[in-house]
Amino acid sequence: MKKSIYIAILTVCTLFIGTAQQTPATEQKEAISIEGATAHLGNGEVIENALIMFEGGKLTFVGSAMTKIARKGKIIKGQGKHVYPGIIAPSKALGLTEVNAVRASNDQDEIGEMIPHVRSLIAYNAESQVVESMRPNGVLLGQITPQGGRISGTSSIVQFDAWNWEDAAIKVDDGIHMNWPNSFRRGRWWMGEPRGFQPNKEYTTQLDKIQSFLANAAA
């Protein structure tokens, strides 16, 4: 009996650990130097036997470990390891949608066709499990972008290590996004149209709507 109780408790604890929310890191209090690793700079340049130092959450040095420079803080030996910069995910709805099939968890597409005033940032969910799955895979920042409509709204740049959207914001309202009309579209076979691509008969009308909207906005 006791054995069964212990197994049940262990199972529950394991479930809690497995589903626990990731905790944002605290502010860096000690400088760190990574020495001997292979550094991939993201621009195609690779530094063998590199020295990487960061302090206060910011990189202070990236170069060869042969450089005569004082190491700061905690020294981590990185021989045989590879260090990559964090990946940035552009034009994504991360944190705006949890489950596509559940409307209550879907904030990526607002009502309306011309809605440049819609701000994705205030709908961003920093506790999204989708967002949490990004960080362990090296994706540290994203451009959270509204979807749908002709002019979808305003995006913002966020970092994925935060408690809320205020803490996550790196660059607020970085751009307005437009879905440009396609001059060709696929045939809607369910409406009796031929399959494959064909000219979009509404293309000119769609362009006129955009031009009219921008002209009124400028006025």
PDB file of N, CA, C and O in Angstrom, residues 54-98:
ATOM      1  N   PHE A  54      30.735  38.496 -21.336  1.00  0.00           N
ATOM      2  CA  PHE A  54      29.549  39.338 -21.216  1.00  0.00           C
ATOM      3  C   PHE A  54      29.325  39.713 -19.761  1.00  0.00           C
ATOM      4  O   PHE A  54      29.642  38.966 -18.839  1.00  0.00           O
ATOM      5  N   GLU A  55      28.791  40.906 -19.602  1.00  0.00           N
ATOM      6  CA  GLU A  55      28.595  41.467 -18.271  1.00  0.00           C
ATOM      7  C   GLU A  55      27.358  42.352 -18.293  1.00  0.00           C
ATOM      8  O   GLU A  55      27.122  43.084 -19.253  1.00  0.00           O
ATOM      9  N   GLY A  56      26.555  42.255 -17.250  1.00  0.00           N
ATOM     10  CA  GLY A  56      25.335  43.056 -17.198  1.00  0.00           C
ATOM     11  C   GLY A  56      24.351  42.692 -18.290  1.00  0.00           C
ATOM     12  O   GLY A  56      23.555  43.523 -18.722  1.00  0.00           O
ATOM     13  N   GLY A  57      24.417  41.436 -18.758  1.00  0.00           N
ATOM     14  CA  GLY A  57      23.498  40.989 -19.801  1.00  0.00           C
ATOM     15  C   GLY A  57      23.900  41.393 -21.202  1.00  0.00           C
ATOM     16  O   GLY A  57      23.141  41.187 -22.147  1.00  0.00           O
ATOM     17  N   LYS A  58      25.109  41.959 -21.366  1.00  0.00           N
ATOM     18  CA  LYS A  58      25.550  42.404 -22.686  1.00  0.00           C
ATOM     19  C   LYS A  58      26.946  41.867 -22.991  1.00  0.00           C
ATOM     20  O   LYS A  58      27.780  41.743 -22.103  1.00  0.00           O
ATOM     21  N   LEU A  59      27.164  41.564 -24.278  1.00  0.00           N
ATOM     22  CA  LEU A  59      28.481  41.117 -24.715  1.00  0.00           C
ATOM     23  C   LEU A  59      29.475  42.269 -24.586  1.00  0.00           C
ATOM     24  O   LEU A  59      29.195  43.397 -25.004  1.00  0.00           O
ATOM     25  N   THR A  60      30.632  41.976 -24.024  1.00  0.00           N
ATOM     26  CA  THR A  60      31.676  42.994 -23.891  1.00  0.00           C
ATOM     27  C   THR A  60      32.897  42.672 -24.740  1.00  0.00           C
ATOM     28  O   THR A  60      33.695  43.562 -25.034  1.00  0.00           O
ATOM     29  N   PHE A  61      33.027  41.395 -25.143  1.00  0.00           N
ATOM     30  CA  PHE A  61      34.158  41.032 -25.996  1.00  0.00           C
ATOM     31  C   PHE A  61      33.867  39.713 -26.695  1.00  0.00           C
ATOM     32  O   PHE A  61      33.392  38.761 -26.081  1.00  0.00           O
ATOM     33  N   VAL A  62      34.176  39.667 -27.998  1.00  0.00           N
ATOM     34  CA  VAL A  62      34.129  38.429 -28.775  1.00  0.00           C
ATOM     35  C   VAL A  62      35.348  38.435 -29.684  1.00  0.00           C
ATOM     36  O   VAL A  62      35.499  39.323 -30.527  1.00  0.00           O
ATOM     37  N   GLY A  63      36.218  37.466 -29.492  1.00  0.00           N
ATOM     38  CA  GLY A  63      37.434  37.423 -30.293  1.00  0.00           C
ATOM     39  C   GLY A  63      38.227  36.171 -29.993  1.00  0.00           C
ATOM     40  O   GLY A  63      37.707  35.196 -29.426  1.00  0.00           O
ATOM     41  N   SER A  64      39.475  36.188 -30.370  1.00  0.00           N
ATOM     42  CA  SER A  64      40.343  35.032 -30.162  1.00  0.00           C
ATOM     43  C   SER A  64      40.757  34.931 -28.699  1.00  0.00           C
ATOM     44  O   SER A  64      41.003  35.946 -28.032  1.00  0.00           O
ATOM     45  N   ALA A  65      40.839  33.695 -28.213  1.00  0.00           N
ATOM     46  CA  ALA A  65      41.287  33.469 -26.840  1.00  0.00           C
ATOM     47  C   ALA A  65      42.766  33.784 -26.679  1.00  0.00           C
ATOM     48  O   ALA A  65      43.266  33.873 -25.553  1.00  0.00           O
ATOM     49  N   MET A  66      43.464  33.962 -27.804  1.00  0.00           N
ATOM     50  CA  MET A  66      44.878  34.312 -27.757  1.00  0.00           C
ATOM     51  C   MET A  66      45.077  35.803 -27.483  1.00  0.00           C
ATOM     52  O   MET A  66      46.196  36.246 -27.232  1.00  0.00           O
ATOM     53  N   THR A  67      43.979  36.561 -27.545  1.00  0.00           N
ATOM     54  CA  THR A  67      44.070  37.996 -27.288  1.00  0.00           C
ATOM     55  C   THR A  67      44.486  38.247 -25.840  1.00  0.00           C
ATOM     56  O   THR A  67      43.956  37.629 -24.913  1.00  0.00           O
ATOM     57  N   LYS A  68      45.423  39.148 -25.673  1.00  0.00           N
ATOM     58  CA  LYS A  68      45.893  39.471 -24.328  1.00  0.00           C
ATOM     59  C   LYS A  68      44.929  40.465 -23.690  1.00  0.00           C
ATOM     60  O   LYS A  68      45.056  41.682 -23.850  1.00  0.00           O
ATOM     61  N   ILE A  69      43.948  39.915 -23.015  1.00  0.00           N
ATOM     62  CA  ILE A  69      42.936  40.726 -22.343  1.00  0.00           C
ATOM     63  C   ILE A  69      42.538  40.020 -21.055  1.00  0.00           C
ATOM     64  O   ILE A  69      42.470  38.783 -21.006  1.00  0.00           O
ATOM     65  N   ALA A  70      42.324  40.790 -20.019  1.00  0.00           N
ATOM     66  CA  ALA A  70      41.987  40.199 -18.723  1.00  0.00           C
ATOM     67  C   ALA A  70      40.611  39.547 -18.771  1.00  0.00           C
ATOM     68  O   ALA A  70      39.642  40.157 -19.231  1.00  0.00           O
ATOM     69  N   ARG A  71      40.545  38.299 -18.331  1.00  0.00           N
ATOM     70  CA  ARG A  71      39.261  37.606 -18.234  1.00  0.00           C
ATOM     71  C   ARG A  71      38.491  38.166 -17.047  1.00  0.00           C
ATOM     72  O   ARG A  71      39.071  38.486 -16.016  1.00  0.00           O
ATOM     73  N   LYS A  72      37.188  38.259 -17.202  1.00  0.00           N
ATOM     74  CA  LYS A  72      36.374  38.819 -16.133  1.00  0.00           C
ATOM     75  C   LYS A  72      35.436  37.773 -15.548  1.00  0.00           C
ATOM     76  O   LYS A  72      34.887  36.943 -16.268  1.00  0.00           O
ATOM     77  N   GLY A  73      35.253  37.844 -14.239  1.00  0.00           N
ATOM     78  CA  GLY A  73      34.261  37.023 -13.563  1.00  0.00           C
ATOM     79  C   GLY A  73      34.512  35.532 -13.662  1.00  0.00           C
ATOM     80  O   GLY A  73      35.649  35.056 -13.701  1.00  0.00           O
ATOM     81  N   LYS A  74      33.427  34.792 -13.762  1.00  0.00           N
ATOM     82  CA  LYS A  74      33.484  33.333 -13.826  1.00  0.00           C
ATOM     83  C   LYS A  74      33.999  32.890 -15.186  1.00  0.00           C
ATOM     84  O   LYS A  74      33.515  33.344 -16.223  1.00  0.00           O
ATOM     85  N   ILE A  75      34.986  32.000 -15.184  1.00  0.00           N
ATOM     86  CA  ILE A  75      35.569  31.510 -16.433  1.00  0.00           C
ATOM     87  C   ILE A  75      35.033  30.109 -16.725  1.00  0.00           C
ATOM     88  O   ILE A  75      35.123  29.208 -15.894  1.00  0.00           O
ATOM     89  N   ILE A  76      34.450  29.957 -17.910  1.00  0.00           N
ATOM     90  CA  ILE A  76      33.908  28.666 -18.341  1.00  0.00           C
ATOM     91  C   ILE A  76      34.785  28.135 -19.470  1.00  0.00           C
ATOM     92  O   ILE A  76      34.996  28.816 -20.473  1.00  0.00           O
ATOM     93  N   LYS A  77      35.304  26.935 -19.290  1.00  0.00           N
ATOM     94  CA  LYS A  77      36.115  26.307 -20.322  1.00  0.00           C
ATOM     95  C   LYS A  77      35.189  25.692 -21.374  1.00  0.00           C
ATOM     96  O   LYS A  77      34.382  24.824 -21.064  1.00  0.00           O
ATOM     97  N   GLY A  78      35.323  26.164 -22.606  1.00  0.00           N
ATOM     98  CA  GLY A  78      34.397  25.733 -23.653  1.00  0.00           C
ATOM     99  C   GLY A  78      35.015  24.882 -24.730  1.00  0.00           C
ATOM    100  O   GLY A  78      34.449  24.773 -25.830  1.00  0.00           O
ATOM    101  N   GLN A  79      36.154  24.270 -24.455  1.00  0.00           N
ATOM    102  CA  GLN A  79      36.803  23.437 -25.466  1.00  0.00           C
ATOM    103  C   GLN A  79      35.853  22.339 -25.957  1.00  0.00           C
ATOM    104  O   GLN A  79      35.210  21.664 -25.152  1.00  0.00           O
ATOM    105  N   GLY A  80      35.768  22.203 -27.269  1.00  0.00           N
ATOM    106  CA  GLY A  80      34.899  21.187 -27.856  1.00  0.00           C
ATOM    107  C   GLY A  80      33.447  21.611 -27.978  1.00  0.00           C
ATOM    108  O   GLY A  80      32.624  20.853 -28.492  1.00  0.00           O
ATOM    109  N   LYS A  81      33.123  22.820 -27.527  1.00  0.00           N
ATOM    110  CA  LYS A  81      31.749  23.323 -27.595  1.00  0.00           C
ATOM    111  C   LYS A  81      31.628  24.385 -28.688  1.00  0.00           C
ATOM    112  O   LYS A  81      32.614  24.984 -29.112  1.00  0.00           O
ATOM    113  N   HIS A  82      30.395  24.606 -29.131  1.00  0.00           N
ATOM    114  CA  HIS A  82      30.113  25.623 -30.137  1.00  0.00           C
ATOM    115  C   HIS A  82      29.123  26.629 -29.558  1.00  0.00           C
ATOM    116  O   HIS A  82      28.144  26.247 -28.912  1.00  0.00           O
ATOM    117  N   VAL A  83      29.378  27.901 -29.796  1.00  0.00           N
ATOM    118  CA  VAL A  83      28.516  28.969 -29.285  1.00  0.00           C
ATOM    119  C   VAL A  83      27.927  29.733 -30.471  1.00  0.00           C
ATOM    120  O   VAL A  83      28.666  30.180 -31.355  1.00  0.00           O
ATOM    121  N   TYR A  84      26.609  29.857 -30.480  1.00  0.00           N
ATOM    122  CA  TYR A  84      25.907  30.531 -31.567  1.00  0.00           C
ATOM    123  C   TYR A  84      25.134  31.731 -31.020  1.00  0.00           C
ATOM    124  O   TYR A  84      24.704  31.725 -29.863  1.00  0.00           O
ATOM    125  N   PRO A  85      24.916  32.748 -31.839  1.00  0.00           N
ATOM    126  CA  PRO A  85      24.056  33.860 -31.400  1.00  0.00           C
ATOM    127  C   PRO A  85      22.603  33.410 -31.354  1.00  0.00           C
ATOM    128  O   PRO A  85      22.216  32.441 -32.016  1.00  0.00           O
ATOM    129  N   GLY A  86      21.803  34.096 -30.556  1.00  0.00           N
ATOM    130  CA  GLY A  86      20.386  33.770 -30.485  1.00  0.00           C
ATOM    131  C   GLY A  86      19.694  34.041 -31.813  1.00  0.00           C
ATOM    132  O   GLY A  86      20.035  34.980 -32.540  1.00  0.00           O
ATOM    133  N   ILE A  87      18.722  33.210 -32.137  1.00  0.00           N
ATOM    134  CA  ILE A  87      17.982  33.350 -33.392  1.00  0.00           C
ATOM    135  C   ILE A  87      16.818  34.320 -33.189  1.00  0.00           C
ATOM    136  O   ILE A  87      16.175  34.342 -32.138  1.00  0.00           O
ATOM    137  N   ILE A  88      16.560  35.142 -34.207  1.00  0.00           N
ATOM    138  CA  ILE A  88      15.430  36.076 -34.190  1.00  0.00           C
ATOM    139  C   ILE A  88      14.376  35.573 -35.175  1.00  0.00           C
ATOM    140  O   ILE A  88      14.687  35.315 -36.340  1.00  0.00           O
ATOM    141  N   ALA A  89      13.152  35.419 -34.713  1.00  0.00           N
ATOM    142  CA  ALA A  89      12.059  34.942 -35.570  1.00  0.00           C
ATOM    143  C   ALA A  89      11.257  36.144 -36.074  1.00  0.00           C
ATOM    144  O   ALA A  89      10.517  36.755 -35.307  1.00  0.00           O
ATOM    145  N   PRO A  90      11.395  36.512 -37.359  1.00  0.00           N
ATOM    146  CA  PRO A  90      10.675  37.684 -37.874  1.00  0.00           C
ATOM    147  C   PRO A  90       9.253  37.351 -38.311  1.00  0.00           C
ATOM    148  O   PRO A  90       8.964  36.236 -38.753  1.00  0.00           O
ATOM    149  N   SER A  91       8.378  38.329 -38.176  1.00  0.00           N
ATOM    150  CA  SER A  91       7.004  38.253 -38.687  1.00  0.00           C
ATOM    151  C   SER A  91       6.293  36.971 -38.254  1.00  0.00           C
ATOM    152  O   SER A  91       5.818  36.191 -39.077  1.00  0.00           O
ATOM    153  N   LYS A  92       6.213  36.756 -36.933  1.00  0.00           N
ATOM    154  CA  LYS A  92       5.560  35.573 -36.386  1.00  0.00           C
ATOM    155  C   LYS A  92       4.428  35.971 -35.444  1.00  0.00           C
ATOM    156  O   LYS A  92       4.411  37.070 -34.897  1.00  0.00           O
ATOM    157  N   ALA A  93       3.496  35.040 -35.259  1.00  0.00           N
ATOM    158  CA  ALA A  93       2.366  35.274 -34.354  1.00  0.00           C
ATOM    159  C   ALA A  93       2.588  34.584 -33.012  1.00  0.00           C
ATOM    160  O   ALA A  93       1.631  34.279 -32.304  1.00  0.00           O
ATOM    161  N   LEU A  94       3.847  34.350 -32.650  1.00  0.00           N
ATOM    162  CA  LEU A  94       4.159  33.711 -31.371  1.00  0.00           C
ATOM    163  C   LEU A  94       3.604  34.543 -30.222  1.00  0.00           C
ATOM    164  O   LEU A  94       3.760  35.757 -30.175  1.00  0.00           O
ATOM    165  N   GLY A  95       2.949  33.885 -29.291  1.00  0.00           N
ATOM    166  CA  GLY A  95       2.373  34.590 -28.155  1.00  0.00           C
ATOM    167  C   GLY A  95       1.014  35.200 -28.438  1.00  0.00           C
ATOM    168  O   GLY A  95       0.357  35.696 -27.523  1.00  0.00           O
ATOM    169  N   LEU A  96       0.594  35.167 -29.696  1.00  0.00           N
ATOM    170  CA  LEU A  96      -0.735  35.664 -30.051  1.00  0.00           C
ATOM    171  C   LEU A  96      -1.723  34.518 -30.236  1.00  0.00           C
ATOM    172  O   LEU A  96      -2.931  34.723 -30.155  1.00  0.00           O
ATOM    173  N   THR A  97      -1.193  33.332 -30.504  1.00  0.00           N
ATOM    174  CA  THR A  97      -2.034  32.155 -30.717  1.00  0.00           C
ATOM    175  C   THR A  97      -1.492  30.990 -29.902  1.00  0.00           C
ATOM    176  O   THR A  97      -0.300  30.689 -29.961  1.00  0.00           O
ATOM    177  N   GLU A  98      -2.364  30.362 -29.136  1.00  0.00           N
ATOM    178  CA  GLU A  98      -1.963  29.180 -28.370  1.00  0.00           C
ATOM    179  C   GLU A  98      -2.430  27.915 -29.085  1.00  0.00           C
ATOM    180  O   GLU A  98      -1.651  27.021 -29.365  1.00  0.00           O
TER     181      GLU A  98
END
